[in-house]
Short mmCIF file of C-alpha atoms in Angstrom, two decimals:
data_model
loop_
_atom_site.label_atom_id
_atom_site.label_comp_id
_atom_site.label_asym_id
_atom_site.label_seq_id
_atom_site.Cartn_x
_atom_site.Cartn_y
_atom_site.Cartn_z
CA MET A 1 0.06 0.24 0.00
CA SER A 2 1.28 3.72 -0.70
CA ASP A 3 2.16 6.09 2.28
CA PRO A 4 -1.27 7.30 3.12
CA THR A 5 0.47 10.62 4.29
CA ALA A 6 2.44 11.51 0.79
CA PRO A 7 0.32 14.47 -1.03
CA ASP A 8 0.40 12.56 -4.35
CA ALA A 9 -1.18 9.42 -2.67
CA ARG A 10 -3.58 7.86 -4.96
CA ALA A 11 -6.39 5.44 -3.53
CA SER A 12 -6.65 3.79 -6.83
CA GLU A 13 -3.53 2.33 -6.47
CA THR A 14 -4.97 -0.17 -3.80
CA GLU A 15 -8.42 -0.77 -4.90
CA PRO A 16 -8.65 -2.47 -8.07
CA PRO A 17 -11.81 -1.81 -10.08
CA THR A 18 -14.52 -4.30 -10.17
CA ALA A 19 -17.05 -5.14 -13.11
CA ALA A 20 -19.79 -5.72 -11.03
CA ARG A 21 -22.24 -3.16 -10.70
CA LEU A 22 -26.18 -2.39 -10.27
CA TRP A 23 -28.29 -1.15 -12.86
CA LEU A 24 -31.29 0.85 -11.98
CA ARG A 25 -33.16 0.20 -15.06
CA HIS A 26 -36.34 1.35 -14.60
CA LEU A 27 -37.81 4.06 -12.05
CA SER A 28 -41.64 4.86 -11.01
CA VAL A 29 -42.78 7.44 -8.57
CA ARG A 30 -46.22 8.28 -7.89
CA ASP A 31 -47.18 11.47 -5.40
CA PHE A 32 -43.83 11.92 -3.60
CA ARG A 33 -43.11 15.15 -2.72
CA ASN A 34 -43.69 17.36 -6.02
CA LEU A 35 -43.29 14.23 -8.32
CA GLU A 36 -46.62 13.34 -8.97
CA ARG A 37 -46.15 10.81 -11.81
CA VAL A 38 -42.76 9.59 -13.14
CA GLU A 39 -41.67 6.98 -15.48
CA LEU A 40 -38.36 6.89 -16.13
CA ASP A 41 -36.12 4.24 -18.03
CA LEU A 42 -32.21 4.91 -17.37
CA PRO A 43 -29.31 3.82 -19.58
CA GLU A 44 -26.84 1.53 -17.95
CA ASP A 45 -24.21 4.61 -17.43
CA GLY A 46 -26.98 6.53 -15.67
CA ILE A 47 -28.26 10.29 -16.65
CA ALA A 48 -27.76 13.75 -15.65
CA ILE A 49 -30.70 16.00 -14.86
CA VAL A 50 -30.67 19.68 -14.84
CA GLY A 51 -33.54 22.07 -13.38
CA GLU A 52 -33.35 25.08 -11.23
CA ASN A 53 -33.74 24.73 -7.35
CA GLY A 54 -36.79 24.37 -6.46
CA HIS A 55 -38.51 21.90 -9.34
CA GLY A 56 -37.76 18.52 -8.27
CA LYS A 57 -34.39 17.27 -9.02
CA THR A 58 -33.19 16.27 -5.09
CA ASN A 59 -36.81 15.26 -4.78
CA LEU A 60 -36.36 12.40 -7.77
CA LEU A 61 -32.63 11.60 -6.06
CA GLU A 62 -34.32 11.21 -2.73
CA ALA A 63 -37.49 8.86 -3.90
CA ILE A 64 -34.19 6.73 -5.22
CA TYR A 65 -32.47 6.49 -2.44
CA TYR A 66 -35.81 5.84 -0.40
CA LEU A 67 -35.74 2.26 -1.88
CA GLN A 68 -32.59 1.65 0.06
CA LEU A 69 -33.35 3.43 3.47
CA LEU A 70 -37.29 3.20 3.56
CA ARG A 71 -37.21 6.75 4.67
CA SER A 72 -36.87 9.81 3.65
CA MET A 73 -33.01 10.97 3.71
CA ARG A 74 -33.83 14.50 4.79
CA GLY A 75 -35.17 13.34 8.07
CA ALA A 76 -39.13 14.37 7.08
CA ARG A 77 -41.85 12.37 8.26
CA ASP A 78 -43.71 10.10 5.40
CA GLN A 79 -46.80 11.83 5.50
CA ASP A 80 -44.95 15.47 4.88
CA VAL A 81 -43.59 13.24 1.16
CA VAL A 82 -46.72 12.94 0.15
CA ARG A 83 -47.76 15.31 -2.55
CA PHE A 84 -49.61 17.94 -1.64
CA GLY A 85 -53.86 16.34 -1.82
CA ALA A 86 -52.64 12.88 -2.67
CA ALA A 87 -53.76 10.17 -0.48
CA GLY A 88 -50.14 8.40 -0.20
CA PHE A 89 -46.88 8.10 -2.56
CA TYR A 90 -45.29 4.82 -4.05
CA VAL A 91 -41.99 4.36 -5.46
CA ALA A 92 -41.04 1.33 -7.53
CA ALA A 93 -37.85 0.00 -8.99
CA ARG A 94 -36.41 -2.72 -11.26
CA VAL A 95 -32.66 -3.52 -11.02
CA GLU A 96 -30.22 -5.97 -12.27
CA ARG A 97 -26.43 -6.66 -11.61
CA ARG A 98 -24.31 -6.17 -14.50
CA ASP A 99 -21.89 -9.12 -13.72
CA GLY A 100 -24.20 -12.24 -14.57
CA ALA A 101 -25.04 -12.90 -10.77
CA PRO A 102 -28.95 -12.75 -10.41
CA GLY A 103 -30.33 -9.89 -10.29
CA ILE A 104 -32.07 -7.41 -7.36
CA GLY A 105 -35.26 -7.45 -9.81
CA GLU A 106 -38.32 -5.70 -8.76
CA MET A 107 -38.63 -3.63 -5.32
CA SER A 108 -41.73 -1.30 -4.30
CA VAL A 109 -42.39 0.95 -1.10
CA GLY A 110 -45.83 2.70 -0.54
CA PHE A 111 -46.93 4.58 1.90
CA GLU A 112 -50.75 5.75 2.89
CA ARG A 113 -51.19 8.99 4.68
CA ALA A 114 -54.66 7.43 6.15
CA GLY A 115 -53.65 4.93 8.64
CA LYS A 116 -50.06 6.06 8.03
CA ARG A 117 -49.48 2.45 6.73
CA LYS A 118 -46.01 1.93 4.85
CA ARG A 119 -45.47 -1.74 2.54
CA ALA A 120 -42.71 -2.74 0.73
CA LYS A 121 -42.31 -5.66 -1.38
CA ARG A 122 -39.35 -7.41 -3.17
CA ASP A 123 -40.65 -9.32 -6.70
CA GLY A 124 -43.93 -8.81 -5.45
CA VAL A 125 -43.67 -10.28 -1.90
CA GLU A 126 -43.86 -8.46 1.42
CA PRO A 127 -41.75 -9.35 4.00
CA PRO A 128 -42.31 -10.28 7.17
CA ARG A 129 -40.68 -7.44 8.72
CA LEU A 130 -40.25 -3.74 7.10
CA SER A 131 -36.59 -3.73 8.20
CA ASP A 132 -35.97 -6.79 6.30
CA ALA A 133 -36.60 -4.80 2.55
CA LEU A 134 -33.86 -1.92 4.16
CA GLY A 135 -30.83 -1.75 1.61
CA GLY A 136 -32.78 -3.15 -1.07
CA LEU A 137 -31.26 -0.60 -3.30
CA PRO A 138 -27.87 -0.05 -2.50
CA SER A 139 -26.90 3.17 -3.12
CA VAL A 140 -24.78 6.59 -1.48
CA ILE A 141 -25.59 10.37 -2.11
CA PHE A 142 -23.06 13.06 -2.16
CA SER A 143 -24.60 16.84 -1.70
CA PRO A 144 -22.91 19.93 -0.30
CA GLY A 145 -24.99 19.38 2.95
CA ASP A 146 -22.58 16.39 3.45
CA VAL A 147 -20.01 18.76 4.85
CA GLN A 148 -22.24 18.49 8.42
CA LEU A 149 -20.58 14.99 8.57
CA VAL A 150 -17.68 16.52 9.78
CA ALA A 151 -18.84 20.14 10.81
CA GLY A 152 -21.88 18.95 12.63
CA ALA A 153 -22.75 17.34 16.15
CA PRO A 154 -21.10 13.77 16.92
CA SER A 155 -25.05 12.82 16.19
CA GLU A 156 -24.51 13.25 12.50
CA ARG A 157 -21.54 11.03 12.50
CA ARG A 158 -23.15 8.41 14.60
CA ARG A 159 -26.05 8.72 11.89
CA PHE A 160 -23.08 7.83 9.08
CA LEU A 161 -21.86 5.06 11.11
CA ASP A 162 -25.68 3.62 11.55
CA VAL A 163 -26.73 4.28 8.35
CA ALA A 164 -23.58 2.42 6.60
CA LEU A 165 -23.37 -0.61 8.71
CA ALA A 166 -26.85 -1.46 9.41
CA LEU A 167 -26.91 -1.26 5.68
CA THR A 168 -24.28 -4.24 5.24
CA SER A 169 -24.78 -5.98 8.59
CA ARG A 170 -28.05 -7.86 9.81
CA ARG A 171 -26.19 -8.10 13.07
CA TYR A 172 -25.51 -4.22 13.56
CA LEU A 173 -28.82 -3.64 12.02
CA HIS A 174 -30.48 -6.02 14.96
CA ALA A 175 -28.27 -4.47 17.86
CA LEU A 176 -29.34 -1.14 16.37
CA GLN A 177 -33.17 -1.94 16.99
CA GLN A 178 -32.98 -3.79 20.29
CA TYR A 179 -30.28 -0.78 21.81
CA ARG A 180 -32.53 1.88 20.65
CA GLY A 181 -35.52 0.16 21.93
CA ALA A 182 -34.02 -0.61 25.41
CA LEU A 183 -32.46 2.98 25.65
CA ALA A 184 -35.78 4.32 24.95
CA ARG A 185 -36.93 2.36 27.89
CA ARG A 186 -34.57 3.15 30.03
CA ASN A 187 -34.53 6.99 29.97
CA ALA A 188 -38.30 6.87 30.32
CA ALA A 189 -37.65 5.05 33.74
CA LEU A 190 -35.31 7.37 34.64
CA ARG A 191 -37.62 10.59 34.03
CA ASP A 192 -40.13 8.48 36.19
CA ALA A 193 -37.66 7.95 38.51
CA ALA A 194 -36.51 11.40 38.69
CA ARG A 195 -39.85 12.71 39.53
CA SER A 196 -39.55 9.85 42.57
CA PHE A 197 -36.36 11.15 43.81
CA GLY A 198 -36.44 11.12 47.72
CA THR A 199 -39.53 9.26 48.15
CA ASP A 200 -40.77 5.90 49.04
CA ARG A 201 -40.94 5.04 45.10
CA ALA A 202 -37.42 5.82 44.99
CA GLY A 203 -36.27 2.26 45.16
CA THR A 204 -39.35 0.82 43.05
CA ALA A 205 -38.18 3.60 39.97
CA ASP A 206 -34.54 2.48 40.44
CA ALA A 207 -35.18 -0.93 39.65
CA ARG A 208 -37.13 -0.16 36.63
CA VAL A 209 -34.17 2.24 35.25
CA SER A 210 -31.66 -1.33 35.94
CA VAL A 211 -34.02 -3.95 34.23
CA TRP A 212 -33.07 -2.19 31.18
CA GLU A 213 -28.71 -2.37 31.47
CA PRO A 214 -28.29 -5.79 30.63
CA ALA A 215 -29.90 -5.36 26.90
CA LEU A 216 -28.43 -1.70 26.55
CA ALA A 217 -24.74 -3.57 27.55
CA GLU A 218 -25.36 -6.46 25.44
CA HIS A 219 -26.29 -4.88 22.10
CA GLY A 220 -24.15 -1.75 22.85
CA ALA A 221 -21.40 -4.07 22.55
CA THR A 222 -22.21 -4.97 19.43
CA LEU A 223 -22.41 -1.50 18.15
CA TRP A 224 -19.11 -0.35 20.15
CA SER A 225 -17.22 -3.61 18.43
CA GLU A 226 -18.57 -3.01 14.82
CA ARG A 227 -17.99 0.71 14.97
CA VAL A 228 -14.39 0.13 16.27
CA ALA A 229 -13.77 -2.52 13.84
CA TRP A 230 -15.42 -0.41 11.00
CA ALA A 231 -12.77 2.63 11.46
CA SER A 232 -9.91 0.59 12.37
CA ARG A 233 -10.23 -1.03 8.67
CA VAL A 234 -10.91 2.10 6.47
CA ALA A 235 -8.42 4.29 8.64
CA ALA A 236 -5.62 4.37 6.39
CA GLU A 237 -7.80 4.60 3.62
CA PHE A 238 -9.41 7.65 4.86
CA SER A 239 -6.19 8.96 5.01
CA SER A 240 -5.19 7.88 1.30
CA LEU A 241 -8.52 9.19 -0.20
CA CYS A 242 -8.37 12.89 1.53
CA ALA A 243 -4.57 12.96 0.32
CA ALA A 244 -5.73 12.01 -3.34
CA ILE A 245 -8.18 14.34 -3.50
CA GLY A 246 -5.91 17.37 -2.94
CA GLU A 247 -5.45 17.63 1.06
CA ARG A 248 -2.02 18.26 1.54
CA GLY A 249 -2.17 17.44 5.45
CA SER A 250 -2.25 14.44 7.25
CA ALA A 251 -5.86 13.12 8.00
CA ARG A 252 -6.73 10.57 10.39
CA LEU A 253 -9.85 9.08 11.55
CA ARG A 254 -10.43 7.04 14.64
CA TYR A 255 -13.61 6.12 16.97
CA VAL A 256 -14.10 7.88 20.42
CA SER A 257 -15.77 6.53 22.94
CA ALA A 258 -15.93 7.81 26.69
CA LEU A 259 -15.18 4.12 28.00
CA ALA A 260 -11.40 3.12 27.41
CA ALA A 261 -10.97 -0.25 25.79
CA PRO A 262 -8.31 -1.46 23.38
CA ALA A 263 -9.18 -1.42 19.76
CA ASP A 264 -8.79 -4.89 19.73
CA ALA A 265 -11.03 -5.66 22.76
CA PRO A 266 -13.25 -8.51 22.98
CA ILE A 267 -17.11 -7.77 22.92
CA GLU A 268 -17.57 -9.59 26.34
CA ARG A 269 -15.34 -7.05 27.38
CA ARG A 270 -16.90 -3.92 26.12
CA ARG A 271 -20.00 -5.99 27.65
CA GLU A 272 -18.77 -5.67 31.16
CA LEU A 273 -17.06 -1.86 30.50
CA LEU A 274 -21.04 -0.89 29.67
CA ALA A 275 -22.88 -2.64 32.14
CA ALA A 276 -20.42 -1.05 34.67
CA ALA A 277 -20.68 2.34 33.43
CA LEU A 278 -24.46 1.94 33.40
CA HIS A 279 -24.44 0.54 36.90
CA GLU A 280 -22.20 3.55 38.33
CA LYS A 281 -23.85 6.38 36.52
CA ARG A 282 -27.19 5.26 37.34
CA GLY A 283 -27.42 7.72 40.32
CA PHE A 284 -26.59 10.40 37.82
CA ASP A 285 -28.54 9.70 35.01
CA ILE A 286 -31.97 9.20 37.38
CA LYS A 287 -31.00 13.32 38.17
CA ARG A 288 -30.63 14.55 34.84
CA GLY A 289 -33.40 12.07 33.29
CA VAL A 290 -31.36 10.43 30.46
CA THR A 291 -28.58 7.69 29.97
CA HIS A 292 -24.84 9.16 29.63
CA ALA A 293 -23.10 5.88 29.18
CA GLY A 294 -23.21 3.83 25.78
CA PRO A 295 -22.36 4.30 22.03
CA HIS A 296 -25.20 6.37 21.37
CA ARG A 297 -22.76 9.26 22.85
CA ASP A 298 -19.51 8.36 21.14
CA ASP A 299 -18.40 9.91 18.15
CA LEU A 300 -16.30 9.36 15.02
CA ALA A 301 -13.04 11.64 15.13
CA LEU A 302 -11.69 13.36 12.19
CA HIS A 303 -8.60 15.45 12.67
CA LEU A 304 -6.07 17.15 9.88
CA ASP A 305 -2.70 17.31 11.35
CA GLY A 306 -3.67 16.54 14.74
CA ARG A 307 -6.31 19.27 15.05
CA GLU A 308 -9.81 18.73 14.98
CA LEU A 309 -11.34 19.08 11.46
CA ARG A 310 -14.68 19.87 13.24
CA LEU A 311 -13.32 22.69 14.97
CA PHE A 312 -10.62 24.19 13.19
CA GLY A 313 -10.95 22.81 9.37
CA SER A 314 -11.39 25.39 6.36
CA ALA A 315 -14.66 24.72 4.83
CA GLY A 316 -12.94 22.87 1.83
CA GLN A 317 -10.92 20.73 4.54
CA GLN A 318 -13.99 19.71 5.64
CA ARG A 319 -15.48 19.05 2.41
CA THR A 320 -12.77 16.69 1.59
CA ALA A 321 -13.18 14.68 4.70
CA ALA A 322 -16.65 14.27 3.89
CA ILE A 323 -16.35 13.21 0.57
CA ALA A 324 -13.53 10.73 1.71
CA LEU A 325 -16.12 9.73 4.45
CA ARG A 326 -19.00 9.22 1.40
CA ILE A 327 -16.54 7.35 -1.14
CA LEU A 328 -15.85 4.69 1.96
CA GLU A 329 -19.51 4.47 2.47
CA ALA A 330 -19.61 3.51 -1.20
CA ARG A 331 -16.87 0.83 -1.10
CA THR A 332 -18.71 -0.68 2.50
CA LEU A 333 -21.59 -1.19 0.42
CA ARG A 334 -19.38 -2.64 -2.64
CA ASP A 335 -17.91 -5.04 -0.39
CA ALA A 336 -21.23 -6.36 1.21
CA THR A 337 -22.79 -6.48 -2.39
CA GLY A 338 -20.39 -7.33 -4.33
CA ALA A 339 -21.06 -4.71 -6.81
CA ALA A 340 -20.93 -1.06 -7.06
CA PRO A 341 -24.01 0.76 -5.60
CA LEU A 342 -26.07 3.43 -7.60
CA PHE A 343 -23.95 6.67 -7.12
CA LEU A 344 -26.67 10.01 -6.70
CA LEU A 345 -24.96 13.43 -7.13
CA ASP A 346 -26.64 15.99 -5.97
CA ASP A 347 -24.69 18.86 -7.26
CA PRO A 348 -21.83 17.48 -5.21
CA PHE A 349 -18.96 20.12 -7.00
CA ALA A 350 -20.89 22.97 -6.54
CA GLU A 351 -18.18 24.68 -3.93
CA LEU A 352 -15.21 22.53 -5.25
CA ASP A 353 -12.39 23.62 -8.34
CA ALA A 354 -12.19 21.81 -10.91
CA ARG A 355 -9.03 19.98 -9.75
CA ARG A 356 -10.34 18.59 -7.12
CA SER A 357 -13.77 17.49 -8.62
CA HIS A 358 -11.47 15.49 -11.27
CA ARG A 359 -9.61 13.70 -8.48
CA ILE A 360 -12.95 12.75 -6.74
CA LEU A 361 -14.18 11.78 -10.06
CA GLU A 362 -11.09 9.83 -10.66
CA LEU A 363 -11.00 8.14 -7.51
CA LEU A 364 -14.60 6.65 -7.87
CA SER A 365 -13.79 5.13 -11.33
CA SER A 366 -10.90 3.41 -10.37
CA ALA A 367 -12.96 1.52 -7.64
CA GLY A 368 -15.57 1.06 -9.71
CA LEU A 369 -17.87 3.91 -10.45
CA GLY A 370 -21.92 2.73 -10.56
CA GLN A 371 -24.44 3.85 -12.25
CA THR A 372 -24.69 7.42 -12.11
CA VAL A 373 -27.51 9.92 -11.35
CA ILE A 374 -26.18 13.61 -10.87
CA ALA A 375 -28.67 16.36 -10.59
CA VAL A 376 -27.24 20.10 -11.42
CA PRO A 377 -29.19 23.65 -11.76
CA ARG A 378 -27.25 24.16 -15.44
CA SER A 379 -25.61 22.07 -17.61
CA ALA A 380 -22.68 23.82 -17.49
CA ASP A 381 -22.65 22.33 -13.74
CA ILE A 382 -22.19 18.99 -15.23
CA PRO A 383 -18.37 18.07 -14.50
CA PRO A 384 -16.52 16.77 -18.30
CA GLU A 385 -16.10 13.57 -16.88
CA LEU A 386 -20.04 13.08 -17.02
CA THR A 387 -21.44 15.17 -19.96
CA THR A 388 -22.16 11.70 -22.13
CA LEU A 389 -24.29 11.07 -19.65
CA GLU A 390 -28.06 10.96 -21.08
CA HIS A 391 -29.07 14.34 -20.54
CA TRP A 392 -32.91 15.20 -19.00
CA GLN A 393 -34.41 18.55 -17.67
CA ILE A 394 -37.04 18.55 -14.81
CA ARG A 395 -39.23 21.72 -14.35
CA ASP A 396 -42.05 21.75 -11.62
CA GLY A 397 -41.63 18.02 -11.22
CA VAL A 398 -42.13 17.05 -14.69
CA LEU A 399 -38.92 15.45 -16.29
CA ALA A 400 -38.20 15.77 -20.13
CA ARG A 401 -35.14 14.11 -22.27
CA VAL A 402 -33.28 17.18 -23.97
#
């Protein structure tokens, strides 16, 4: 492997291209935000969508990404994604692999405003649990807002880790669901205990808090272990990617927990540490009404030349680190599925110079750039490397071939 700290390091030297890729052949959208009706056949390489802000180009990318996340990538409630006046929304896709392996097939997600019911199907069959359909269309989205992955609060980076790992590890997804459920119940018990503090009910309330701690320790240890393993696995690659994009300093990534444990600590040791921390902090938690120990308080630390990028990085340095994280997310999906995911580019190079934009596209191509859907305000904003994509225009939610 090339020296990741070298200014001219290239991640392409460590990542051979992959011929396997996903092909979104057809997309159907009904009443999703301002998209009343979309029927779109996509070429294997992808398309470029041109449209002024507010006309629906990001909404189309969001509809595609919904098939992976089963919720709005912008955090909106499902009922708020339904087009005004409509009863619900529907998104469907037909997808195949381009390496001879069995295709993904057809998938769909529908939401009914009345009753707030959401259903997902794969080849016409509804899975036993909605979460079984999570990750149905592997894709990664790049946008200028990604800078919050670096400049934002730790919750932004925890969400990034949770999405990347839950989409590629059923073990992680199960642990995340169980941990969040136990955390919500312990916090509710803590609030009740805080109201009972100093009364005869305090002992009962304390027991209602402690009953959730074994589940938090068990599932929290899984989250902690898998996050540390991922961060350790990609740390050198993160440094290399930042250098390849054009960052001259030494970029570093590491997982940070308030609980001290070696990176190779067994999961049993992490479970013991979490259980002990929850027990130790129980009194403090009862006073505050919230759980203070656990992976829901951890962070993914990003540094440049030893200084925290969130606090001391320039806008350009933060953008570089954010794009490196998205590339790592794409490679994590590729490693899990054996095929390059879809690349959804929401005007991602708006704040970057042409040189850095070119290097980013080189990095994506070197590892096997998947089918690409790029959305930009003007045709001139399409990078030269992507001008061969089929051009479409969007206006008031209506797509037309240019």
